[in-house]
PDB file of C-alpha atoms in Angstrom:
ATOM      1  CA  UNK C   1      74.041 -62.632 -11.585  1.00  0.00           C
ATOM      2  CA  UNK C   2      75.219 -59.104 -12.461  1.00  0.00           C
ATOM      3  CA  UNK C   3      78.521 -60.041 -10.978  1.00  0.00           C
ATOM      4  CA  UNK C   4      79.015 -63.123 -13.671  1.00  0.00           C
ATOM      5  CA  UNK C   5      77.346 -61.121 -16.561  1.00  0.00           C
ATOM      6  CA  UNK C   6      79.887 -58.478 -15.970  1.00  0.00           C
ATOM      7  CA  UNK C   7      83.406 -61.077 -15.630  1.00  0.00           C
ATOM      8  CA  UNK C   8      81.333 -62.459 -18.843  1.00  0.00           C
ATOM      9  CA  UNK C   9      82.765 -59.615 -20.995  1.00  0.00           C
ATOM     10  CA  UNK C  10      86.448 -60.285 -19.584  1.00  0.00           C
ATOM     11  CA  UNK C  11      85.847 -63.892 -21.147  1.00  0.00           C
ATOM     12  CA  UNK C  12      84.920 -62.178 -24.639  1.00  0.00           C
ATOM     13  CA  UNK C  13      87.686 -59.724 -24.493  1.00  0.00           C
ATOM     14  CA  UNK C  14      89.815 -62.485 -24.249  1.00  0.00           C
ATOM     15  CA  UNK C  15      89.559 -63.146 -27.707  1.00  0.00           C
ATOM     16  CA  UNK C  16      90.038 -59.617 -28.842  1.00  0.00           C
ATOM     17  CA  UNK C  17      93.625 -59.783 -29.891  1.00  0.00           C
ATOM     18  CA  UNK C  18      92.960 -63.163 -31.623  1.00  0.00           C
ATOM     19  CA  UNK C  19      90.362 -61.457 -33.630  1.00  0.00           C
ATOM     20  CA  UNK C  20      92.503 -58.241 -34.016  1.00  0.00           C
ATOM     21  CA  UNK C  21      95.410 -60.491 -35.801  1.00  0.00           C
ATOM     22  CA  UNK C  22      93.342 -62.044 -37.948  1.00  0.00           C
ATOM     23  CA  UNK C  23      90.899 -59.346 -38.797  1.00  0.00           C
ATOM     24  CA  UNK C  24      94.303 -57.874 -41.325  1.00  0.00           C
ATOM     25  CA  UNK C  25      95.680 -54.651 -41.983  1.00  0.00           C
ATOM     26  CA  UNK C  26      92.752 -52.600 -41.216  1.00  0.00           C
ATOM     27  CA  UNK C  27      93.391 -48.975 -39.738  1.00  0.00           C
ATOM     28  CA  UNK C  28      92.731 -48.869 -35.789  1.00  0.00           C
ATOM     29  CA  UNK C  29      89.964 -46.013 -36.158  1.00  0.00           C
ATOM     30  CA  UNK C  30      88.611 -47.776 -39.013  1.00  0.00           C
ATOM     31  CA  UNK C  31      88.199 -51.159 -37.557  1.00  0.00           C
ATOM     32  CA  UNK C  32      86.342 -49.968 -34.469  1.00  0.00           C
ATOM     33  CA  UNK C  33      84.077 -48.099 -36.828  1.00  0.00           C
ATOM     34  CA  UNK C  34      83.090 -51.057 -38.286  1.00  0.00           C
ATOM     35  CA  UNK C  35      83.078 -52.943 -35.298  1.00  0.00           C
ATOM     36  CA  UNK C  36      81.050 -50.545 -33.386  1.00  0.00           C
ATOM     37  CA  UNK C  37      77.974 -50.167 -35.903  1.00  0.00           C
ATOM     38  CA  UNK C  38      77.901 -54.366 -35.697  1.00  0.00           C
ATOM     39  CA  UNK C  39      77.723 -53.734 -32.019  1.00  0.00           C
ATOM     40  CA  UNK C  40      74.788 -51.081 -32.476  1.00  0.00           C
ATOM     41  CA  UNK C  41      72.800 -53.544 -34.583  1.00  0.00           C
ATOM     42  CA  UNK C  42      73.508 -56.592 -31.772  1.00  0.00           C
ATOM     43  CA  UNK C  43      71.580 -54.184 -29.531  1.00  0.00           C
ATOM     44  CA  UNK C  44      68.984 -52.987 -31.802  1.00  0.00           C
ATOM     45  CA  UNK C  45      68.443 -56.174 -32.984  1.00  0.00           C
ATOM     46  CA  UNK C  46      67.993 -57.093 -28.963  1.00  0.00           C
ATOM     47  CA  UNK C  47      65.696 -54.356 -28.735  1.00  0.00           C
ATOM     48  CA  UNK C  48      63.438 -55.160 -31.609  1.00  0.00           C
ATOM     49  CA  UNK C  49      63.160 -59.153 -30.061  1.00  0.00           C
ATOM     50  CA  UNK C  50      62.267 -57.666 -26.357  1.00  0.00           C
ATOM     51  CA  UNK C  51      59.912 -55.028 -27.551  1.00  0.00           C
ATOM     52  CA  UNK C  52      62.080 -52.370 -25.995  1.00  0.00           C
ATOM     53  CA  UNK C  53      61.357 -49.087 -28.045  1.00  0.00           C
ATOM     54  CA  UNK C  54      63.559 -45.902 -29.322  1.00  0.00           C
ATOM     55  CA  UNK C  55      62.508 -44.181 -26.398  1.00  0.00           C
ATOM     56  CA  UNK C  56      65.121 -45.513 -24.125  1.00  0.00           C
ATOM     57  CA  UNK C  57      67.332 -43.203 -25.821  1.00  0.00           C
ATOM     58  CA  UNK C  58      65.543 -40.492 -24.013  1.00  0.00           C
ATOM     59  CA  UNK C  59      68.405 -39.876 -21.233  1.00  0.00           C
ATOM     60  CA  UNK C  60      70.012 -37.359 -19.588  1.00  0.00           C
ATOM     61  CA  UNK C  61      72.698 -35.090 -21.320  1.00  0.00           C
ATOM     62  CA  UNK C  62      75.133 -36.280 -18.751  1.00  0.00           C
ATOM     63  CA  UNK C  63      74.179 -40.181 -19.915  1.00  0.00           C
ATOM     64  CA  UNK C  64      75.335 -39.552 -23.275  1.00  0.00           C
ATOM     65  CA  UNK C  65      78.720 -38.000 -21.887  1.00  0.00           C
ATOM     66  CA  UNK C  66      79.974 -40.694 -20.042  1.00  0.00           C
ATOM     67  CA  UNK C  67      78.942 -43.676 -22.319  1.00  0.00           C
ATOM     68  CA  UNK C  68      80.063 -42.095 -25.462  1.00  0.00           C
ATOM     69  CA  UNK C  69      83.473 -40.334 -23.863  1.00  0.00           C
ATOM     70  CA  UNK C  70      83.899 -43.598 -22.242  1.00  0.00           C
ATOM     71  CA  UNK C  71      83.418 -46.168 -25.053  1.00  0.00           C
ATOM     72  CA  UNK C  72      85.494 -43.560 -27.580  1.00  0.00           C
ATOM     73  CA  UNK C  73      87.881 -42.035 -25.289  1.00  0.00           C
ATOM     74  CA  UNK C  74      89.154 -45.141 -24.184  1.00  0.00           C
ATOM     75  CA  UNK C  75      89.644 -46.684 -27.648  1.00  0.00           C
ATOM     76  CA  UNK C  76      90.922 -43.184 -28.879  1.00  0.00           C
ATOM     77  CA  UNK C  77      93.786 -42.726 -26.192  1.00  0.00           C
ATOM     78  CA  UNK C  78      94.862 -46.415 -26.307  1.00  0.00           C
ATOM     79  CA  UNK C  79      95.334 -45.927 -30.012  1.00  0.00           C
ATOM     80  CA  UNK C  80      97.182 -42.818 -29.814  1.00  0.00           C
ATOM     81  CA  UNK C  81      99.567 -43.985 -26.431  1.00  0.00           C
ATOM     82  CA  UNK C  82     100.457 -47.164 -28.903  1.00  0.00           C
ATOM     83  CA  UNK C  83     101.801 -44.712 -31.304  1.00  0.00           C
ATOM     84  CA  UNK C  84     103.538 -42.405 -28.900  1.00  0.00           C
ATOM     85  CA  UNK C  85     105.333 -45.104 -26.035  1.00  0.00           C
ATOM     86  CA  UNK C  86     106.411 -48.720 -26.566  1.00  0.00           C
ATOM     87  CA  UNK C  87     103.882 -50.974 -26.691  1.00  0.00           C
ATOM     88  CA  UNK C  88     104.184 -52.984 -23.615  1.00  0.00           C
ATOM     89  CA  UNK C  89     104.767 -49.903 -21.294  1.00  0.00           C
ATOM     90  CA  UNK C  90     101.724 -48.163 -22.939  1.00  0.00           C
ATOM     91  CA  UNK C  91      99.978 -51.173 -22.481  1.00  0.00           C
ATOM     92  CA  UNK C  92     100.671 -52.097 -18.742  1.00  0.00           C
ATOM     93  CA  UNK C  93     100.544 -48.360 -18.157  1.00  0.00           C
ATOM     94  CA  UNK C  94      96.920 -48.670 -19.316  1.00  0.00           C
ATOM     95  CA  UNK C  95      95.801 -52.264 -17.823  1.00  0.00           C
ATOM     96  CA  UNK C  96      96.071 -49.965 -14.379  1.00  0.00           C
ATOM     97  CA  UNK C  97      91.884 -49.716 -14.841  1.00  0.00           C
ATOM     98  CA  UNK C  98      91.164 -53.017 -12.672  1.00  0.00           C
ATOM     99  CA  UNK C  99      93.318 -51.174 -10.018  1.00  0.00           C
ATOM    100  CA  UNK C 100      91.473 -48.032 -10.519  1.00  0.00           C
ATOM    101  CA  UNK C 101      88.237 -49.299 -10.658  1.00  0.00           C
ATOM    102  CA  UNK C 102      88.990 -51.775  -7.327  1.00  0.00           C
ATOM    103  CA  UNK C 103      90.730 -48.058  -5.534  1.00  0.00           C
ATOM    104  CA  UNK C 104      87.602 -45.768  -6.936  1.00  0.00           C
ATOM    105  CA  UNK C 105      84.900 -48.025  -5.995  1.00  0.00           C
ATOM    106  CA  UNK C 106      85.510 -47.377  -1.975  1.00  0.00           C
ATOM    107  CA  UNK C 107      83.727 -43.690  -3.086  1.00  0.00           C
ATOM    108  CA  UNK C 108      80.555 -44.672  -4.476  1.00  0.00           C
ATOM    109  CA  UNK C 109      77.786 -45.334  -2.201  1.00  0.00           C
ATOM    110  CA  UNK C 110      77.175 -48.259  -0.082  1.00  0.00           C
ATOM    111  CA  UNK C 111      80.693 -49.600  -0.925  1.00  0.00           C
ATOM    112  CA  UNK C 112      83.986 -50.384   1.088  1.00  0.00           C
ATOM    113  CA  UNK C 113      87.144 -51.003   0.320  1.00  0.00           C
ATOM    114  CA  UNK C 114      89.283 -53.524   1.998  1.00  0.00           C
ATOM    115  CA  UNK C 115      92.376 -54.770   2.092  1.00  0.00           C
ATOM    116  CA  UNK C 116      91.816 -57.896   0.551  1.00  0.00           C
ATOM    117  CA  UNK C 117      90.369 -55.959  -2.322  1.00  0.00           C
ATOM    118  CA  UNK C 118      93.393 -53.914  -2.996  1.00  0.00           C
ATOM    119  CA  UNK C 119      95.887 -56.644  -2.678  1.00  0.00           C
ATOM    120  CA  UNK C 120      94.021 -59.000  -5.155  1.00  0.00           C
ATOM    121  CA  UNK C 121      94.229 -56.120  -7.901  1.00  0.00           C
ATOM    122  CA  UNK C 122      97.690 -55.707  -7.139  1.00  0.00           C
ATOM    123  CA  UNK C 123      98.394 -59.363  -7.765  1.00  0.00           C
ATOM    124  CA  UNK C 124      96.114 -59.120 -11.037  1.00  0.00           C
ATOM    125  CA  UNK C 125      98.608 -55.940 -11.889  1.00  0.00           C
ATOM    126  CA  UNK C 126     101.216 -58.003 -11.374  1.00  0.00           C
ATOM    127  CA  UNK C 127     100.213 -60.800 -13.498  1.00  0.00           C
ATOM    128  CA  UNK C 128      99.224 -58.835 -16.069  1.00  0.00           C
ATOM    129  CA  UNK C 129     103.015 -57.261 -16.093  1.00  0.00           C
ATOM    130  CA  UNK C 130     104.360 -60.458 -16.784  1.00  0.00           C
ATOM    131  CA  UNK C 131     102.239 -61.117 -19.650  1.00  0.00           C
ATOM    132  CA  UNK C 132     103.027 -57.603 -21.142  1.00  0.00           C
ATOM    133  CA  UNK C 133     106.320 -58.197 -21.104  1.00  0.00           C
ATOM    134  CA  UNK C 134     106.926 -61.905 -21.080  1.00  0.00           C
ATOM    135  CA  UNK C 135     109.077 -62.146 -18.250  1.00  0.00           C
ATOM    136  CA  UNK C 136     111.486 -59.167 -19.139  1.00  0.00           C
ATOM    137  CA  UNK C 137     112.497 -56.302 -18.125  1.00  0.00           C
ATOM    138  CA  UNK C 138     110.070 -52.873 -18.340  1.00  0.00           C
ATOM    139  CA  UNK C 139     112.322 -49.758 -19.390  1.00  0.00           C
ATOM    140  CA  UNK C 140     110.065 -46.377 -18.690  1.00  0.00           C
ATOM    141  CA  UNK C 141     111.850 -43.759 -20.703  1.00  0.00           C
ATOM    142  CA  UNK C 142     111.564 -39.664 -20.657  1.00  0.00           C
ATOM    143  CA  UNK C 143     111.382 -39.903 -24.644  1.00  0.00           C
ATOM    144  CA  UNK C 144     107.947 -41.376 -24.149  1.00  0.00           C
ATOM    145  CA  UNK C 145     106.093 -39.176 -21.372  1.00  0.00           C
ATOM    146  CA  UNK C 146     103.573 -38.304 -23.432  1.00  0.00           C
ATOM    147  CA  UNK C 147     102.683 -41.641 -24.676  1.00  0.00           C
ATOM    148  CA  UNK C 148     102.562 -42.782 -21.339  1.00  0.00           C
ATOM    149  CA  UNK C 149     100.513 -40.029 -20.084  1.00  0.00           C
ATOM    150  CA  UNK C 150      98.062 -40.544 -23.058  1.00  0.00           C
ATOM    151  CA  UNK C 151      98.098 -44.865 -21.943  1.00  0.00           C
ATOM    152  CA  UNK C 152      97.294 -42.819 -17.942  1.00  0.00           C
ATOM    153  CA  UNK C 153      94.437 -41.249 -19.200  1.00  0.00           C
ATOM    154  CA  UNK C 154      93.041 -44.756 -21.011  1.00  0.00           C
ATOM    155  CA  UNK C 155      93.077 -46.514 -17.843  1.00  0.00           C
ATOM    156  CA  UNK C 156      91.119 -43.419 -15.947  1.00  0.00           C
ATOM    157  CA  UNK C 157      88.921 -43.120 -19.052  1.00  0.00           C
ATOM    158  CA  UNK C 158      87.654 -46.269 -18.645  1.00  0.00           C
ATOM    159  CA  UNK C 159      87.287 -47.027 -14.785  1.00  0.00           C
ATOM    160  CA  UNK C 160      85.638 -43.699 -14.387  1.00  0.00           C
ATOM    161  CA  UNK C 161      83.290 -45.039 -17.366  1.00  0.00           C
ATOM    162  CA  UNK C 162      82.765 -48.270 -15.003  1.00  0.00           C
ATOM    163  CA  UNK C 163      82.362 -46.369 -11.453  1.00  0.00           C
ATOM    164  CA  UNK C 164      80.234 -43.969 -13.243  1.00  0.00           C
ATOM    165  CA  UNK C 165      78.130 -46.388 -14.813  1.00  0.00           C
ATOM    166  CA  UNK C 166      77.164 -47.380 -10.815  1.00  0.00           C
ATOM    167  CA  UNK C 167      75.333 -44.175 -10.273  1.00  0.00           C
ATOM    168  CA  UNK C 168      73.382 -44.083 -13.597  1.00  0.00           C
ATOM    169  CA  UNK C 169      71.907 -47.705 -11.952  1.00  0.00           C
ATOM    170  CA  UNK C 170      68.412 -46.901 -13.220  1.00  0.00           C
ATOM    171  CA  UNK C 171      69.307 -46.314 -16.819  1.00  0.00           C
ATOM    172  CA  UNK C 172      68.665 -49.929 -19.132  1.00  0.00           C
ATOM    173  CA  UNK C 173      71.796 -51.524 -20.639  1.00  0.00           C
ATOM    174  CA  UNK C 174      70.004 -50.845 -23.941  1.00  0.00           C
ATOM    175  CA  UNK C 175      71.155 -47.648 -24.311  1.00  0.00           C
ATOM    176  CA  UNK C 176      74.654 -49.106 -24.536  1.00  0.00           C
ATOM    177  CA  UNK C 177      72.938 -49.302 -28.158  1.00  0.00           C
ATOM    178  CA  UNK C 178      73.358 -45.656 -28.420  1.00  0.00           C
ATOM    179  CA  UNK C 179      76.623 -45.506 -26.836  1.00  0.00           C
ATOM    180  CA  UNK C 180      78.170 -47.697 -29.924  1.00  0.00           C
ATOM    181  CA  UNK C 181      76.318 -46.108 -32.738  1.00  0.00           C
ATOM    182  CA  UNK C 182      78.310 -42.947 -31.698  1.00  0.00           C
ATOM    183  CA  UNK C 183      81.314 -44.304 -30.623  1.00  0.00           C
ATOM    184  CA  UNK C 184      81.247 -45.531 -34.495  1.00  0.00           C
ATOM    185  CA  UNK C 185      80.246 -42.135 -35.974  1.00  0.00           C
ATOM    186  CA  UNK C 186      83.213 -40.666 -34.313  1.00  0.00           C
ATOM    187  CA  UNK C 187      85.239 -43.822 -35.323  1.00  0.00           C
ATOM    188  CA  UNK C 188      84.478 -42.944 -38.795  1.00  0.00           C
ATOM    189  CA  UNK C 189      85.456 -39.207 -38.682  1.00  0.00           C
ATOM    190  CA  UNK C 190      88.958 -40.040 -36.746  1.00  0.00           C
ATOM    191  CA  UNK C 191      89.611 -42.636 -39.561  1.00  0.00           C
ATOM    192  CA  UNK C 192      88.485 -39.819 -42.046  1.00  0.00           C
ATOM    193  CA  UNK C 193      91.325 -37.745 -40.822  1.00  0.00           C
ATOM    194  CA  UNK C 194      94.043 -39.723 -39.612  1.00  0.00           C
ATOM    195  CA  UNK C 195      94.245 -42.861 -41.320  1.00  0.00           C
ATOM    196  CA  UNK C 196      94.046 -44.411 -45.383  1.00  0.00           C
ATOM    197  CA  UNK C 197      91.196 -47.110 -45.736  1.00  0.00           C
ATOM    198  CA  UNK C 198      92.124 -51.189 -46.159  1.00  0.00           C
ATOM    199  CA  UNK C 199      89.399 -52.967 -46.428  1.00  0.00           C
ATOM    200  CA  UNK C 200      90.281 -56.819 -45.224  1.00  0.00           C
ATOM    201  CA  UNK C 201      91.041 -58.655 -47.981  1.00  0.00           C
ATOM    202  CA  UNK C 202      89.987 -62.676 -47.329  1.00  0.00           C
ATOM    203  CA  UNK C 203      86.508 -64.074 -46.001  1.00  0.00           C
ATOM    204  CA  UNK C 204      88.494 -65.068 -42.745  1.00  0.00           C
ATOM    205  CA  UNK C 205      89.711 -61.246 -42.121  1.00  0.00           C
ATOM    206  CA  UNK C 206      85.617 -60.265 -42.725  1.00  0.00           C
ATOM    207  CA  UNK C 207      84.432 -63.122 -40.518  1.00  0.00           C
ATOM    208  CA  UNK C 208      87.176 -61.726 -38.012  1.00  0.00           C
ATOM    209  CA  UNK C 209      85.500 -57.855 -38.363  1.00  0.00           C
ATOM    210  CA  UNK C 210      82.263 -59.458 -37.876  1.00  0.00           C
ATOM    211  CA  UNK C 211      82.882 -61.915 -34.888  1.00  0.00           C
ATOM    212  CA  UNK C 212      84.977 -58.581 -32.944  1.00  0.00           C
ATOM    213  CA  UNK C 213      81.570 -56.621 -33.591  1.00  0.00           C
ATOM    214  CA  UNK C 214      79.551 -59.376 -32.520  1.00  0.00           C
ATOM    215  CA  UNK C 215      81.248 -60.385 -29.294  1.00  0.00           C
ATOM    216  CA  UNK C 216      84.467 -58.672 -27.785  1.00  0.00           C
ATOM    217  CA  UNK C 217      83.205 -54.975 -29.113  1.00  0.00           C
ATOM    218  CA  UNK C 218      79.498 -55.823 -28.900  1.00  0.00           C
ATOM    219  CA  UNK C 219      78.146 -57.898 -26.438  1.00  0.00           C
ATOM    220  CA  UNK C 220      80.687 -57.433 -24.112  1.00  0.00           C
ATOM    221  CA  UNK C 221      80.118 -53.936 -23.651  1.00  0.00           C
ATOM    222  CA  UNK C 222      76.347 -54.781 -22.784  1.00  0.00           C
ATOM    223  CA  UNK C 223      77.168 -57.304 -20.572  1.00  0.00           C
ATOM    224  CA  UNK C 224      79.580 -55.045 -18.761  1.00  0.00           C
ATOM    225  CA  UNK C 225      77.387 -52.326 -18.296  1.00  0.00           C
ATOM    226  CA  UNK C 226      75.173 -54.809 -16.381  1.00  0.00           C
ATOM    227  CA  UNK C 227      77.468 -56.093 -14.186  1.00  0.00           C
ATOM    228  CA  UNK C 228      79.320 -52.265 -13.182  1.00  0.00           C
ATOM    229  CA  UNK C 229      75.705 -51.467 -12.264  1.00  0.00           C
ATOM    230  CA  UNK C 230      74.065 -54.214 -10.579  1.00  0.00           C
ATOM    231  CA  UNK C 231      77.305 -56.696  -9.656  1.00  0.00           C
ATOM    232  CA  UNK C 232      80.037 -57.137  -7.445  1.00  0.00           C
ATOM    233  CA  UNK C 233      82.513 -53.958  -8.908  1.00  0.00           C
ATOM    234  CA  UNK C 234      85.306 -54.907  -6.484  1.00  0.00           C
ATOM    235  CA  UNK C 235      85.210 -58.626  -7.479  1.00  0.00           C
ATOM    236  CA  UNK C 236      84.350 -57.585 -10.909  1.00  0.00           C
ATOM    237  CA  UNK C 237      87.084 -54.919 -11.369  1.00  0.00           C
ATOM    238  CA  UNK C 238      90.085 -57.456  -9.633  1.00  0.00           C
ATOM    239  CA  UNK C 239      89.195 -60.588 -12.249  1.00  0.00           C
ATOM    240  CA  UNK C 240      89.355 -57.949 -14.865  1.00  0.00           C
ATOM    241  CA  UNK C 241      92.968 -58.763 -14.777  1.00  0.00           C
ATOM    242  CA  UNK C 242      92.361 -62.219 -16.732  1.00  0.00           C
ATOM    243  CA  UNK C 243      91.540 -60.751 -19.799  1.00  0.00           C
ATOM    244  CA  UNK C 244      95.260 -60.723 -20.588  1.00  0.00           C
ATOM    245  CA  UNK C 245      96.193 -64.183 -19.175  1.00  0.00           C
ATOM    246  CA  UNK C 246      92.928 -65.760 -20.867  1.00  0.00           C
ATOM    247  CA  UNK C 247      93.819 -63.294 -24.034  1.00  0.00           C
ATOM    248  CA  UNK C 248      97.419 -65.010 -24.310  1.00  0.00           C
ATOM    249  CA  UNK C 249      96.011 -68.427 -23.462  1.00  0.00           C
ATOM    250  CA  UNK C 250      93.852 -68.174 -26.435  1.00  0.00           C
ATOM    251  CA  UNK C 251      96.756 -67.233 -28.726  1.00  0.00           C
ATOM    252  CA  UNK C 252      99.142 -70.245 -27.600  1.00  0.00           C
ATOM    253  CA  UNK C 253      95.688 -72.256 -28.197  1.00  0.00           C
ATOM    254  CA  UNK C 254      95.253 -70.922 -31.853  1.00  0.00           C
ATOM    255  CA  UNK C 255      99.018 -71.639 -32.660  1.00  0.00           C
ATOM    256  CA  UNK C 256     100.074 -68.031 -32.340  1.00  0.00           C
ATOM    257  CA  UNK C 257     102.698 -67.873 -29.363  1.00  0.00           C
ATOM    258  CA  UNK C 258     104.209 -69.802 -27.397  1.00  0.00           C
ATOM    259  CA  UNK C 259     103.283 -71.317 -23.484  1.00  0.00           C
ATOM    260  CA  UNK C 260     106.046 -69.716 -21.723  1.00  0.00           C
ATOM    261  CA  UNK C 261     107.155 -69.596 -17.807  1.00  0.00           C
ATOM    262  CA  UNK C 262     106.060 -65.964 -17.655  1.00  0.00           C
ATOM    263  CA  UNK C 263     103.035 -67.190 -18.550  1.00  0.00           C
ATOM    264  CA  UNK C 264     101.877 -69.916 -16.012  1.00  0.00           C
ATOM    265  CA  UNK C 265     103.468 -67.386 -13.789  1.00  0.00           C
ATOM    266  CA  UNK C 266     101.322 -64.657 -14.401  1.00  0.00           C
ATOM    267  CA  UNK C 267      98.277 -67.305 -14.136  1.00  0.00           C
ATOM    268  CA  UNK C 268      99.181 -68.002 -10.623  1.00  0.00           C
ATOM    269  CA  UNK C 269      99.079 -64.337  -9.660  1.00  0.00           C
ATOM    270  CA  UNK C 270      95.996 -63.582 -11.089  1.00  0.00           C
ATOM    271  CA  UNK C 271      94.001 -66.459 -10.316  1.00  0.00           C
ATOM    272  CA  UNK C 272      94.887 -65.689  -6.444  1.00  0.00           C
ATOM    273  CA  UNK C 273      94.752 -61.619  -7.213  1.00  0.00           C
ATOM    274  CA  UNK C 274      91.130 -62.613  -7.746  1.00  0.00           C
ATOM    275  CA  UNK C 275      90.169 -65.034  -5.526  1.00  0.00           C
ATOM    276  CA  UNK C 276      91.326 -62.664  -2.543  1.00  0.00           C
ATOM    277  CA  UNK C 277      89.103 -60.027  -4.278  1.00  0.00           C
ATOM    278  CA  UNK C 278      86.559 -62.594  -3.918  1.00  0.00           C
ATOM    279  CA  UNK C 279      86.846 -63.389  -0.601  1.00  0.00           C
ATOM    280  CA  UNK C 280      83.785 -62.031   0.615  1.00  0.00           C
ATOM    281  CA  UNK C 281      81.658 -63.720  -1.439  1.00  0.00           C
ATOM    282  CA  UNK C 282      83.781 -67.250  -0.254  1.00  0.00           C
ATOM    283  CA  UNK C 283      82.656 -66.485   2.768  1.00  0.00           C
ATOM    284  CA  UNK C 284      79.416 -66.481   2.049  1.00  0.00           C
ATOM    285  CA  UNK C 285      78.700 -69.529  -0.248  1.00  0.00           C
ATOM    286  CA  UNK C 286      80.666 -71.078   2.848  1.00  0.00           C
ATOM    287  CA  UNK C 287      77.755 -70.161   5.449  1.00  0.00           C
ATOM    288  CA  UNK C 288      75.352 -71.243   2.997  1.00  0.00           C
ATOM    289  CA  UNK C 289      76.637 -74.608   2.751  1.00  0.00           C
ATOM    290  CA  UNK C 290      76.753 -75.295   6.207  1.00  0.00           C
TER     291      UNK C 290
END
């Protein structure tokens, strides 16, 4: 269960960049501001329907660390490596979580990494290259170090979030609540400083602010909290790699690119990427049904 909860949030950040391009001209910091307080009030609203009360907010100092630094840091850096690299190196450079989180997870307790593991999230990796660049060729310049050390320090930002997450297994997904109502206070002051307001300007570009804040940068981040804590991470870290194959599938749906080679390419590698991740549990449905 924890292990389909948690690939559950892949299947909402698939429609992130849909949402993204039709949510306007809206400043980076400023649209996960906004999107971030709708994600507070998906889990408050949660917590008011299951009883839960404020005092689940009563955590550790360390808690509050990794869940804000996580949620923020990783929106913050992937921001500021799009503005300092090219966008597809900064953004391969910084789809390199799966493959940290799949490499990391052989140090947490009661895990073990295997060969099969590592292999399927270098398949994923290398689906998720062709989608990132379509099939052409990847130049990695000096001129851009520091954007690409900024898209580095994404991808660790957010598989240490994940592996962390795992040894914090005790503390309720609610507090994911939390995590978002700060992520969007510090949102707000980043937008303060670096960026000018735009509002969107249609109903569509609104409905767009509303539906990122409701699924891809709301209830995804529940969800995935869930499934780092109480799933399959090794599985759930190696099928991360869909999100940009089922991302670019649902822009060729909505009219938005094209279905290219590079793309039923990349599907190949990632479907088998995570299927050998999955091997184990294969295995094990196998014996079951016999």
């Amino acid at each position: 269960m924890g292990t389909a909860l948690g690939f559950s949030a892949v299947l909402m950040w698939a429609l992130l960049a849909l949402l993204t391009a039709r949510s306007g001209a809206v400043p980076p910091f400023q649209l996960a501001a906004m999107t971030f307080v709708i994600a507070a009030l998906v889990g408050l609203v949660a917590m008011k329907a299951r009883g839960t009360g404020m005092a689940v907010f009563r955590q550790r100092p360390a808690v509050w660390i990794l869940g804000v630094g996580g949620l923020f840091g990783y929106h913050a850096l992937y921001f500021a490596a799009l503005r300092n690299a090219p966008a597809a190196e900064a953004s391969l450079i910084a789809y390199l979580w799966p493959l940290f989180i799949v490499l990391g997870s052989a140090m947490l307790p009661g895990e073990r990494l295997r060969w099969f593991h590592a292999a399927g999230a270098l398949l994923g990796l290398a689906g998720a290259a062709l989608i990132v660049t379509g099939g052409g060729a990847i130049a990695f310049s000096p001129d851009y170090v520091f954007g690409y050390a900024l898209a580095g320090l994404c991808a660790l930002t957010w598989s240490s979030y994940s592996l962390l997450s795992r040894r914090f297994g005790t503390v309720p997904s609610d507090v994911v609540t939390g995590f978002c109502a700060g992520t969007a206070v510090l949102s707000l002051l980043a937008h303060l400083l670096f960026e000018a307001t735009i509002w969107p300007q249609t109903s569509g570009e609104w409905l767009a602010v509303l539906l990122l804040g409701l699924l891809p940068v709301g209830g995804a981040f529940y969800v995935w909290d869930h499934g780092v804590k109480h799933g399959d991470i090794q599985i759930i870290g190696a099928s991360s790699y869909a999100a940009p194959l089922l991302s670019t599938l649902v822009l060729v749906a909505a009219g938005e690119t094209a279905m290219t080679g590079a793309i039923v390419a990349a599907a190949v590698l990632i479907t088998l990427g995570a299927c050998l991740a999955a091997l184990p549990l294969f295995r094990r449905l196998l014996r079951r049904g016999v």
